[in-house]
Coordinates of C-alpha atoms in Angstrom, one line a residue:
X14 CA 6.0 84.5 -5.4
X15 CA 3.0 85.0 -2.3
X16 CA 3.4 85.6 0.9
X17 CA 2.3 81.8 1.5
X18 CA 4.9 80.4 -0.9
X19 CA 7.5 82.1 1.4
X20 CA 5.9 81.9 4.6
X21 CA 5.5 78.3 6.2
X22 CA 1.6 77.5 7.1
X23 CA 2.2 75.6 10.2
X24 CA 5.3 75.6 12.7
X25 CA 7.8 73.7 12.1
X26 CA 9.3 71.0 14.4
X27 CA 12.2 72.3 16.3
X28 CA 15.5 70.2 17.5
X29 CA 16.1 69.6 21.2
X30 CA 18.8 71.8 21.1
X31 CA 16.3 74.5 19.8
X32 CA 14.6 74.2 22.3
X33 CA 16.9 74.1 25.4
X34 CA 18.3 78.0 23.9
X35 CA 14.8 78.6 23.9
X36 CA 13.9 77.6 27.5
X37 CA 17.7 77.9 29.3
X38 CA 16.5 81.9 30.7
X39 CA 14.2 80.2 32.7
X40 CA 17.4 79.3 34.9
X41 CA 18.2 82.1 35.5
X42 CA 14.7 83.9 35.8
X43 CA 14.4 80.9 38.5
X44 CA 17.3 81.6 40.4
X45 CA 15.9 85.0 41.0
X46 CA 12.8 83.5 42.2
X47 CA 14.2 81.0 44.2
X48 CA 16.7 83.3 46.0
X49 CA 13.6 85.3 46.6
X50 CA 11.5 82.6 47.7
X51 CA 14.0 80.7 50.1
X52 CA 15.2 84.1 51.8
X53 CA 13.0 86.9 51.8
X54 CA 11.0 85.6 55.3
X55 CA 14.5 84.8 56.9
X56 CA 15.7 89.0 55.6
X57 CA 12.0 90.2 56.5
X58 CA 12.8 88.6 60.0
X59 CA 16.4 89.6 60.4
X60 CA 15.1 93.6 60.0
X61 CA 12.5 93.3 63.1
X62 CA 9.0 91.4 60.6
X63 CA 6.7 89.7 63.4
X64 CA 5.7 86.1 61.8
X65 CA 2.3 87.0 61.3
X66 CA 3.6 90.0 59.2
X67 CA 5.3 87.7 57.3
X68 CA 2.3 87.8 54.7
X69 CA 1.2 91.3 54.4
X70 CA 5.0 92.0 54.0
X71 CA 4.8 89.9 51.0
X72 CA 1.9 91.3 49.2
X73 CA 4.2 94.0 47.0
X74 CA 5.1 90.3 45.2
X75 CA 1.2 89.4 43.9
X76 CA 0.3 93.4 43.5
X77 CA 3.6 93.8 40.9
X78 CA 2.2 90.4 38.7
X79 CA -1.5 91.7 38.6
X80 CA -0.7 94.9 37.3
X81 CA 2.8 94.2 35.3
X82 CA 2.0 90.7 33.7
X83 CA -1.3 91.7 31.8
X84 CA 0.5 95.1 30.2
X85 CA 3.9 93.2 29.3
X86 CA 1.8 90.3 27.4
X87 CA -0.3 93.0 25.4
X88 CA 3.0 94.9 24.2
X89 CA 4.9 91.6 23.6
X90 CA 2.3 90.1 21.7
X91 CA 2.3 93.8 19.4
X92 CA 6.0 94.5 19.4
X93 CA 8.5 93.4 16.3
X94 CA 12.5 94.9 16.3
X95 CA 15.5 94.0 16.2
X96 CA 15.3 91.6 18.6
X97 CA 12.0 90.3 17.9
X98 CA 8.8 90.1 20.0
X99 CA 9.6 88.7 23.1
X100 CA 13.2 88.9 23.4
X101 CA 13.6 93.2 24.4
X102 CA 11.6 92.0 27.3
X103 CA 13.6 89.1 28.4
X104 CA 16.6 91.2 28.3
X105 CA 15.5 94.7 29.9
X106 CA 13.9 92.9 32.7
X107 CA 17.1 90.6 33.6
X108 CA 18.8 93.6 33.8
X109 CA 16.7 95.4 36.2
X110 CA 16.3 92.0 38.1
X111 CA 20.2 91.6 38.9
X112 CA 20.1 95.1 40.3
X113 CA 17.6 94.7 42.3
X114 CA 18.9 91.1 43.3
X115 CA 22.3 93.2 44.6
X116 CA 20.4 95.3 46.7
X117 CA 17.8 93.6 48.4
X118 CA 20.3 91.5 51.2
X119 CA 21.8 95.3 51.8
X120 CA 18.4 97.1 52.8
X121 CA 18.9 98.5 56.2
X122 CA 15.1 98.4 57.4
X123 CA 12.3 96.9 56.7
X124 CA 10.2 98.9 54.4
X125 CA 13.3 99.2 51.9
X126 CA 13.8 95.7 52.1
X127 CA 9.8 95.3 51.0
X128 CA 10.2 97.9 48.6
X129 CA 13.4 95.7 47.3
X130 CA 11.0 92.8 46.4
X131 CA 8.6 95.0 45.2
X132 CA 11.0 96.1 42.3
X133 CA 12.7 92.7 42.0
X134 CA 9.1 91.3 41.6
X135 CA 8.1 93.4 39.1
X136 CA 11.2 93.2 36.9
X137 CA 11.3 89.5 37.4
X138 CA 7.5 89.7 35.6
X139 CA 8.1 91.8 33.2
X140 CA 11.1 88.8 31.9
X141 CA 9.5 86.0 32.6
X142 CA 5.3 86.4 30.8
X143 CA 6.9 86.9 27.7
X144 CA 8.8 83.3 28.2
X145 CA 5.8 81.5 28.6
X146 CA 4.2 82.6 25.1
X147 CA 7.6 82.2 23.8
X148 CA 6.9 78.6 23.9
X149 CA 3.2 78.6 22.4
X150 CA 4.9 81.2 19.6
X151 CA 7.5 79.0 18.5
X152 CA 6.7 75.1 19.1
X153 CA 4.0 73.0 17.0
X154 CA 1.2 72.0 19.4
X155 CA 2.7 68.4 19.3
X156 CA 5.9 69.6 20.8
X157 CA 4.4 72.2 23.7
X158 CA 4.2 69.7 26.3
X159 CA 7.7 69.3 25.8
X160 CA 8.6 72.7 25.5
X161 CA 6.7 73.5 28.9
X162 CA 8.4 70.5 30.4
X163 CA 11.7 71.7 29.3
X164 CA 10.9 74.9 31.0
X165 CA 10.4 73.2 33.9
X166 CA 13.8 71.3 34.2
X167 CA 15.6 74.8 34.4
X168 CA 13.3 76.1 36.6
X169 CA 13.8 73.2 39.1
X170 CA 17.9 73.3 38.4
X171 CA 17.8 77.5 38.6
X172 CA 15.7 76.9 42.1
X173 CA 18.2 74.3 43.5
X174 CA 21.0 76.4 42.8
X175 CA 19.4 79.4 44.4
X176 CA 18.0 77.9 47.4
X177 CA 21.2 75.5 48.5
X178 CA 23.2 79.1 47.7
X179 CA 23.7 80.1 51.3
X180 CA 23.9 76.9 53.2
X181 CA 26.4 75.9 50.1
X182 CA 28.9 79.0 51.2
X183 CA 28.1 78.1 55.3
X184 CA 29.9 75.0 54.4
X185 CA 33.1 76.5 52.4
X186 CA 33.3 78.9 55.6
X187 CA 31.0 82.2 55.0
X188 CA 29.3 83.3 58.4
X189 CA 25.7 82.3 57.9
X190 CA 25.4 84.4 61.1
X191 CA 25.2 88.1 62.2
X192 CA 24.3 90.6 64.4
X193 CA 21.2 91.7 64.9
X194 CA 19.3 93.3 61.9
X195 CA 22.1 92.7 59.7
X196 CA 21.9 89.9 56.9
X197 CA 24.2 86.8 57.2
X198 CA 27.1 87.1 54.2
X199 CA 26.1 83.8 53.0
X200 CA 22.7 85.2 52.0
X201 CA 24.4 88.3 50.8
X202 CA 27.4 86.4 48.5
X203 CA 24.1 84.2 47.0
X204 CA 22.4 87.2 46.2
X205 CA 25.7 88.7 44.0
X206 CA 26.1 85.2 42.6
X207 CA 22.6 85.2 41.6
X208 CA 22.2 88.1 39.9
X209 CA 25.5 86.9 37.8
X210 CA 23.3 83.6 36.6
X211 CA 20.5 85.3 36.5
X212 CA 21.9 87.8 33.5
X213 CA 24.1 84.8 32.0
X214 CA 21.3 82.5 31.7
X215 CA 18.8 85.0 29.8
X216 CA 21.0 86.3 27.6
X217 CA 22.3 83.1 26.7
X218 CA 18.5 82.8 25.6
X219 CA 17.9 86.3 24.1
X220 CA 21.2 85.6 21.5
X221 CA 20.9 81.7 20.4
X222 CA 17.4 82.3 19.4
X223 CA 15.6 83.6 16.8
X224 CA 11.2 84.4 16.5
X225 CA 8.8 84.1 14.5
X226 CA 7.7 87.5 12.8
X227 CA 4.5 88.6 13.0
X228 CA 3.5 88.1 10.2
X229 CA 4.4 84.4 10.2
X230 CA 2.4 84.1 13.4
X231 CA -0.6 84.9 11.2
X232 CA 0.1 82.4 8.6
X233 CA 0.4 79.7 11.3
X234 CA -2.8 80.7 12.7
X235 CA -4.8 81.2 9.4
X236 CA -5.4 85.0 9.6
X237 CA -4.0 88.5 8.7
X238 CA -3.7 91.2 10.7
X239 CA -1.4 94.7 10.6
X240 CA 1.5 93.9 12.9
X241 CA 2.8 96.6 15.3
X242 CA 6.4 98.2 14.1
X243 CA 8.9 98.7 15.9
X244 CA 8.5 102.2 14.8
X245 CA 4.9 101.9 15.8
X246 CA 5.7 101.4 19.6
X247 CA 8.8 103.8 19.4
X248 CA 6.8 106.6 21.2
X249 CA 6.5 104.3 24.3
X250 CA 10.2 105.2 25.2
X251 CA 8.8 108.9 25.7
X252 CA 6.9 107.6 28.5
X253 CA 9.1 105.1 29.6
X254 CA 12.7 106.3 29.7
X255 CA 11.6 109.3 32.5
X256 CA 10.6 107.1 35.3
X257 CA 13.3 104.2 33.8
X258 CA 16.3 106.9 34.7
X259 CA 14.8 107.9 38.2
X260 CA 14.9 104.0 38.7
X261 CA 18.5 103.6 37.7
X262 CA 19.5 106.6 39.6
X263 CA 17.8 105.8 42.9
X264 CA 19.1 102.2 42.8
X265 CA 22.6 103.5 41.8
X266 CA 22.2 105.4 45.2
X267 CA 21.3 103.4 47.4
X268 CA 24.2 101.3 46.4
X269 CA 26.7 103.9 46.8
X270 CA 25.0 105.1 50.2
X271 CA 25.6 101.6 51.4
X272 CA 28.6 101.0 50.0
X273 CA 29.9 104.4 52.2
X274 CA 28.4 103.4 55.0
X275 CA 29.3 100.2 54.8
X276 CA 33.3 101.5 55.0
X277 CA 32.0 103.7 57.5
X278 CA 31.4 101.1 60.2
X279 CA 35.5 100.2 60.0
X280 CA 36.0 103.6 61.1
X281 CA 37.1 105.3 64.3
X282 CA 33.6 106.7 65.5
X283 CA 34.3 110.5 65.6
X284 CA 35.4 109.6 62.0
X285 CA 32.5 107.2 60.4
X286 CA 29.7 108.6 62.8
X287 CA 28.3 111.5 60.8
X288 CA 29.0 109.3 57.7
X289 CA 26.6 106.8 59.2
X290 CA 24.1 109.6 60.2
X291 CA 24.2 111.1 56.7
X292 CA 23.7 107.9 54.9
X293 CA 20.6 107.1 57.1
X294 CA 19.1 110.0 55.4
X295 CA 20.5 109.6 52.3
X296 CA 19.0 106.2 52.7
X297 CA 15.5 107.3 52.8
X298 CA 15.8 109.6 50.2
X299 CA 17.6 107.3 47.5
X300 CA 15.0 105.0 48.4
X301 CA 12.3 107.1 47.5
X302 CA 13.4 108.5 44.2
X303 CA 13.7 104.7 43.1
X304 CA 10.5 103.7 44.4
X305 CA 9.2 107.1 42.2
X306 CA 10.6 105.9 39.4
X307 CA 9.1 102.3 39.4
X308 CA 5.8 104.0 40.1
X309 CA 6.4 106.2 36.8
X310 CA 7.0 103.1 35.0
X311 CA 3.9 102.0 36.2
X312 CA 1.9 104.4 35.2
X313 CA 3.9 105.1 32.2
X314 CA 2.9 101.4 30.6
X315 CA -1.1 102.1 31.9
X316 CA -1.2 105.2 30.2
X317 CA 0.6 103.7 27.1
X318 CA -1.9 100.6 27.0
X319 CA -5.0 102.9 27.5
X320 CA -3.8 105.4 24.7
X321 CA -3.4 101.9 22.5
X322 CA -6.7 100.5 23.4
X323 CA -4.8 97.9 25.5
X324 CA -6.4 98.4 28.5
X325 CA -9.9 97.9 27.1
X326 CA -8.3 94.7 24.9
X327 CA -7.1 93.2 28.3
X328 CA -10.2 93.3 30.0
X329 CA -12.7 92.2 26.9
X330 CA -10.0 89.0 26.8
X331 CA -10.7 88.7 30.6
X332 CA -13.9 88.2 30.6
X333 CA -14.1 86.3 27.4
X334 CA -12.0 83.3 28.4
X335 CA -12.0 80.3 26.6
X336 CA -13.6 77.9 29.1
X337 CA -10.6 75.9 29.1
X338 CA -8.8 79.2 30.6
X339 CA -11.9 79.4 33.2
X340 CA -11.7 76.2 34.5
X341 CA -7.9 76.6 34.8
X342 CA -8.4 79.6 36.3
X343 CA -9.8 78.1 39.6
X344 CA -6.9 75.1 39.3
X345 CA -4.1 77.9 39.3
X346 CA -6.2 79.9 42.4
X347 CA -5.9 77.0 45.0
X348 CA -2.3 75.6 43.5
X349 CA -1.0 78.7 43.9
X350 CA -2.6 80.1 47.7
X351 CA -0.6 76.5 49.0
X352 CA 2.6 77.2 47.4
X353 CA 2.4 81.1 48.6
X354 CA 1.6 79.6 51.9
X355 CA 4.6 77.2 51.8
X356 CA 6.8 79.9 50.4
X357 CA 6.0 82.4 53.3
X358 CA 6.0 80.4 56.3
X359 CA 8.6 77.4 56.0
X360 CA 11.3 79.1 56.9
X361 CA 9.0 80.2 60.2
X362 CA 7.9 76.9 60.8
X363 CA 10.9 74.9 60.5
X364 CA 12.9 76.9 62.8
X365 CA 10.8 77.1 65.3
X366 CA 9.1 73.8 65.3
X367 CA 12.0 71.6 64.4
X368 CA 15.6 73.8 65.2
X369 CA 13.5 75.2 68.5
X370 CA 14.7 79.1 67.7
X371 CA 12.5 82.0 66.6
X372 CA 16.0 84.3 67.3
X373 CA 17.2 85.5 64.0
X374 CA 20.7 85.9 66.1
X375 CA 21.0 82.6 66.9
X376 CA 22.7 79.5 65.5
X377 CA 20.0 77.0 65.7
X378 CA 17.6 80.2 63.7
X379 CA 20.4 80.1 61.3
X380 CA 20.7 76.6 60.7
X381 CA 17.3 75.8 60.3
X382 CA 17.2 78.6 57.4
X383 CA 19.8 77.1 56.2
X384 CA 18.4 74.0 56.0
X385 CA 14.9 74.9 54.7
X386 CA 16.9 76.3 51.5
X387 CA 18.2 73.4 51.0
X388 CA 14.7 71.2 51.4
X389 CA 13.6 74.1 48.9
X390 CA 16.2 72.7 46.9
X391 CA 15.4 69.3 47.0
X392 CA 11.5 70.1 45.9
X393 CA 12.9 71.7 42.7
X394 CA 15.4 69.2 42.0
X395 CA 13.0 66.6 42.0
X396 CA 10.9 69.0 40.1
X397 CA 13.4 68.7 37.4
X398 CA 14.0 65.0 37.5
X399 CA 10.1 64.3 37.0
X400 CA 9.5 66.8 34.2
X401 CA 10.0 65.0 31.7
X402 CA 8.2 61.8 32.7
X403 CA 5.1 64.2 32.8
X404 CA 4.8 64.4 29.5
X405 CA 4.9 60.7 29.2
X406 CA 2.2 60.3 31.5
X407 CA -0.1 63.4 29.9
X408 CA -0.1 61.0 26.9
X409 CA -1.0 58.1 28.6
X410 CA -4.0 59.5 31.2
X411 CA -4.0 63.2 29.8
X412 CA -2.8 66.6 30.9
X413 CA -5.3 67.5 33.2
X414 CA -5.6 63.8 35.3
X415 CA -1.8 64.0 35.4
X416 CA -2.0 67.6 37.0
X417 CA -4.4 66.4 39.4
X418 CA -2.3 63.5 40.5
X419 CA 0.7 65.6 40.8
X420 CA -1.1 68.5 42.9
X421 CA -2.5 65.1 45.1
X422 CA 1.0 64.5 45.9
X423 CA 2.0 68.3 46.7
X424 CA -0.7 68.0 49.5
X425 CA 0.1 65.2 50.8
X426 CA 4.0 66.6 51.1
X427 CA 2.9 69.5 53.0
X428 CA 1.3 68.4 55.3
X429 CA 3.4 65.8 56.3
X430 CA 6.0 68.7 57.0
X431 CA 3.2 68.8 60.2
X432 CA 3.7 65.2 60.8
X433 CA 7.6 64.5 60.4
X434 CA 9.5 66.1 63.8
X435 CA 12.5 65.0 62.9
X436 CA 14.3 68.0 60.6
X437 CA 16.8 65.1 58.8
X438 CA 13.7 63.5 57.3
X439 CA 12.2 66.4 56.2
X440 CA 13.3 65.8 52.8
X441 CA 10.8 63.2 52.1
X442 CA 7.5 65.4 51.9
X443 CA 10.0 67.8 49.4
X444 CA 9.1 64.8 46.8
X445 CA 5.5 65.7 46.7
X446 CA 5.7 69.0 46.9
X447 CA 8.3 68.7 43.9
X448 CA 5.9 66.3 41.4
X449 CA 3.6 69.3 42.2
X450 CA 5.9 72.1 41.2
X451 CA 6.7 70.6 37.7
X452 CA 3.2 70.2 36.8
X453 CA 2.2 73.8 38.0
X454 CA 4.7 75.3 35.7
X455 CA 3.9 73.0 32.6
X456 CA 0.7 71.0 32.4
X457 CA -1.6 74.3 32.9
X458 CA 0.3 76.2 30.1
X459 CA 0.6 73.3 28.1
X460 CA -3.2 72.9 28.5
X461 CA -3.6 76.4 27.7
X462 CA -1.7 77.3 24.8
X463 CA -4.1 74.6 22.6
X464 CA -6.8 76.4 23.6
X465 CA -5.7 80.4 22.9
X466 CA -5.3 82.0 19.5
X467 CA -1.5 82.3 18.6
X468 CA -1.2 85.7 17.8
X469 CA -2.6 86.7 21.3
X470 CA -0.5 84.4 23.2
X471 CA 0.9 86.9 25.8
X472 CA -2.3 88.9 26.2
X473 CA -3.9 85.7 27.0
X474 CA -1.0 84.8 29.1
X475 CA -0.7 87.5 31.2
X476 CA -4.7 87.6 32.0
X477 CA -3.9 84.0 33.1
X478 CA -1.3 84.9 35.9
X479 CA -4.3 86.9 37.0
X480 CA -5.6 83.6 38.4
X481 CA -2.1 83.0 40.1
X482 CA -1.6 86.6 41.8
X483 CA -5.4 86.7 43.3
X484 CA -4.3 83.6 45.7
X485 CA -1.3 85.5 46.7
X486 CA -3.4 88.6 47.8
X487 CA -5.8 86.1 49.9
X488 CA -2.6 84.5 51.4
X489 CA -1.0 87.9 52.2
X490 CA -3.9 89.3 53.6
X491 CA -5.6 86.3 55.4
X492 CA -3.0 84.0 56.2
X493 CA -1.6 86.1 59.3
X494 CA -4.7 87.0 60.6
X495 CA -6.3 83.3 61.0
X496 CA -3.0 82.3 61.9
X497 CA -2.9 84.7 65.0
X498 CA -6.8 84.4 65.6
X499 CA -7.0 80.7 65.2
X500 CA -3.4 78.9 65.8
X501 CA -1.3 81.7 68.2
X502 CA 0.7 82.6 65.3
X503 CA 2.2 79.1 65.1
X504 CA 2.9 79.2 60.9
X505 CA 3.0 75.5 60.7
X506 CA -0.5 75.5 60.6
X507 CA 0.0 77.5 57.5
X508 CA 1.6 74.5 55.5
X509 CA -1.5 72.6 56.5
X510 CA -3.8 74.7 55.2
X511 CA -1.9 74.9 52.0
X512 CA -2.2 71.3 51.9
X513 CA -5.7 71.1 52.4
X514 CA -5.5 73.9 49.0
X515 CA -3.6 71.4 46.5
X516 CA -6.2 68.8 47.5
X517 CA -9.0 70.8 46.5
X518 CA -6.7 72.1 43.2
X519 CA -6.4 68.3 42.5
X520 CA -10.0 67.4 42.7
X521 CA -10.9 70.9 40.4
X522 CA -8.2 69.7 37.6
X523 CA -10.1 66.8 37.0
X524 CA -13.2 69.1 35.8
X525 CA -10.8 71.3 33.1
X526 CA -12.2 70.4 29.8
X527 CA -9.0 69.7 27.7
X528 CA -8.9 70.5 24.2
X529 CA -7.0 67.9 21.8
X530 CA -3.6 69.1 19.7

């Protein structure tokens, strides 16, 4: 019997139920993100940040995707093993996400708190590129849109969760106050809860589903290549597990340094002092041995892909887009700089434009934060609602005219956080802003993956969040300084200009040339 007689030509249709295993990680990969999202300006603030420091205290975020997403698509699309191609990802990286999750709300400074999101950034990458080429691997191109779209209900249903979190456990009576540089136990409890989802969610995903083997990828796509072993990428652990176990142990101890001096504070001061004067060092230390290890990992994937011709593959794949992926690329630049501006500074603007407080000790502060996760949570519940009319609508006016009227309404929603004063109305520009975030986290893949070869999906996918991360690094690094030169560091002007951004995205969608299924 040939290979072909076994081997199916073309993918099969899969049931809905299929695909909901398929796509149900993203729920938890979300609630990472929108934990991360809704609170990481309010802990940034709580630890002494300046609001137009807000950005460049954000950058770690962008940096992680440009240099993790690229590497992790290249080894996905060449790794095959027990649990398949995409799957070992998925699982490693929710791991390393929960940790970090548990330790962010517990940094005692700043710069640990930065370095916190850098590490929960990068592991939150390294399990969510692989999910996006999950979908172009194992869905016919009839189906993508709805497999993109399916994605995007459990990302707005993961982000609602996350983001009403801590004004969820203000109501059942946690104190969504503390004292000064300290982190409210309603955004610490969310963070614990979330990490719990988070690992639920994916590993729901990772065990109910099954890939396609590489060599079936090449029968669907009408060629034949060598596929990668797992024995064939076996030597990467030699590189890997060195920095991977100065990780784990750093983390570990940071946990138990807190954890002491956390007990420490109950305790008669010539007791707990020098238990709270060790720890600070300890602190510093621990911190650094995990920041060592993520840098080893780093560099431990570069050298891997360099030694495997990956780095060279990545960039001759960069630069020879498909012009579908170049006119996307622009798209995904302006979508992205308004959301990273929305994502920074609402929780800025809100309280101090409509609760009156920039105190991070104060009720009204702490309401308004509050509050803004739970407008964060009405965007991504709407997001969910309207996913799966987009689809609909993509088949009536196409995917890249239904992007452009979704981004269309995502501008008008943030700016009329500018116009609204009233903070119990706020929740009407979260509908724009919500149509926007369901078609930023389908239509553009679902555009994409007709237009990329199969077998290269994540390579091709991870040079694509390229075009997501550069808008980030402008925001970071320019949206405090015009802020401060032009606007006395009032960060509602920052939603504006992020409006003004989805406008232009809208009107550059509309030039995407859209290949046909």
């Amino acid at each position: 019997m040939t290979l072909e007689a076994i081997i199916p030509t073309a993918r099969p249709r899969l049931t809905r139920l299929a695909i909901w295993n398929m796509c149900v990680g993203f729920f938890g990969i979300q609630i990472g993100f929108g934990l991360q999202n809704a609170n990481t300006s309010r802990i940034f603030q709580t630890l002494g940040a300046e609001v137009d420091s807000l950005a460049i205290l954000w950058i770690a975020a962008p940096l992680t995707g440009l240099i993790v997403q690229p590497i992790i698509g290249y080894f996905s699309d060449k790794t095959w093993g027990p649990l398949g191609r995409r799957r070992p990802y998925f699982l490693f990286g929710a791991i390393a996400t929960s940790v970090a999750l548990i330790f962010m709300p517990n940094a005692p400074v700043l710069w640990m708190a930065a370095a916190a999101l850098w590490i929960m950034d990068a592991a939150i990458n390294v399990t969510m590129e692989p999910f996006r080429a999950f979908v172009g691997d194992n869905l016919p191109e009839e189906q993508r849109a709805t497999g993109y779209a399916m994605q995007s209900f459990f990302i707005g249903t993961g982000a609602v969760f996350a983001s009403c979190l801590p004004w969820m456990l203000s109501q059942m009576g946690v104190a969504n106050t503390a004292p000064e540089g300290i982190v409210p136990d309603s955004v610490r409890i969310s963070f614990y809860v979330g990490a719990a989802f988070m690992l639920t969610a994916v590993l729901w995903t990772v065990f109910s589903t099954k890939e396609y083997s590489p060599e079936q990828i090449d029968a669907f796509e009408g060629t034949r290549v060598e596929p990668l072993t797992y024995e064939a990428m076996r030597p990467a652990s030699h590189y890997v597990s060195g920095g991977l176990g100065w990780l784990i142990v750093g983390i570990l101890a940071l946990l138990a340094i807190w954890f002491v001096r956390d007990q420490a504070a109950a305790l008669p001061a010539d007791v707990g002092d020098w238990k709270k004067a060790v720890g600070k060092e300890l602190y510093v230390l621990a911190g650094f041995v995990a920041g060592f290890g993520a840098l080893q990992l780093v560099v431990a994937a570069m050298r891997r892909a360099a030694q495997t011709n990956g780095l060279t593959e990545i960039m001759d794949d960069m630069f020879g887009m498909p012009e579908t992926m170049r006119g996307l690329a622009v798209v995904q630049f302006f979508s992205w700089f308004a959301l990273f501006s929305m994502w920074i500074y609402t929780t800025a603007a809100v309280t101090a434009v409509h609760f009156g407080s920039a105190d991070t000790t104060s009720a009204a502060y702490n309401e308004g934060a509050d509050w803004v996760g739970v407008l964060f949570g009405v965007y991504n519940g709407v997001a969910a609602l309207v996913a799966f009319g987009l689809p609909v609508l993509a088949r009536r006016i196409g995917k890249r005219a239904t992007h452009a009227v979704a981004l269309a309404m995502g501008g008008i929603g943030l700016i009329s956080i500018f116009l609204i004063r009233d903070p119990q109305m706020l929740w009407l520009p979260m509908i724009g802003i919500g149509i926007a975030w369901a078609s930023i986290v389908s239509m553009p893949y679902a555009i994409l993956s007709n237009a990329v070869p199969g077998r290269k999906m994540g390579i091709y996918m991870g040079v694509f969040n390229i075009f997501i991360v550069v808008p980030q690094l402008v925001a970071a690094t320019l949206l405090g300084l015009m802020l401060n030169a032009l606007f006395q560091s009032q960060a509602i002007w920052a939603l504006v200009v992020g409006g003004a951004s989805f406008f232009v995205a809208a009107a550059m969608s509309l030039r995407v040339k859209e290949l046909k299924p």
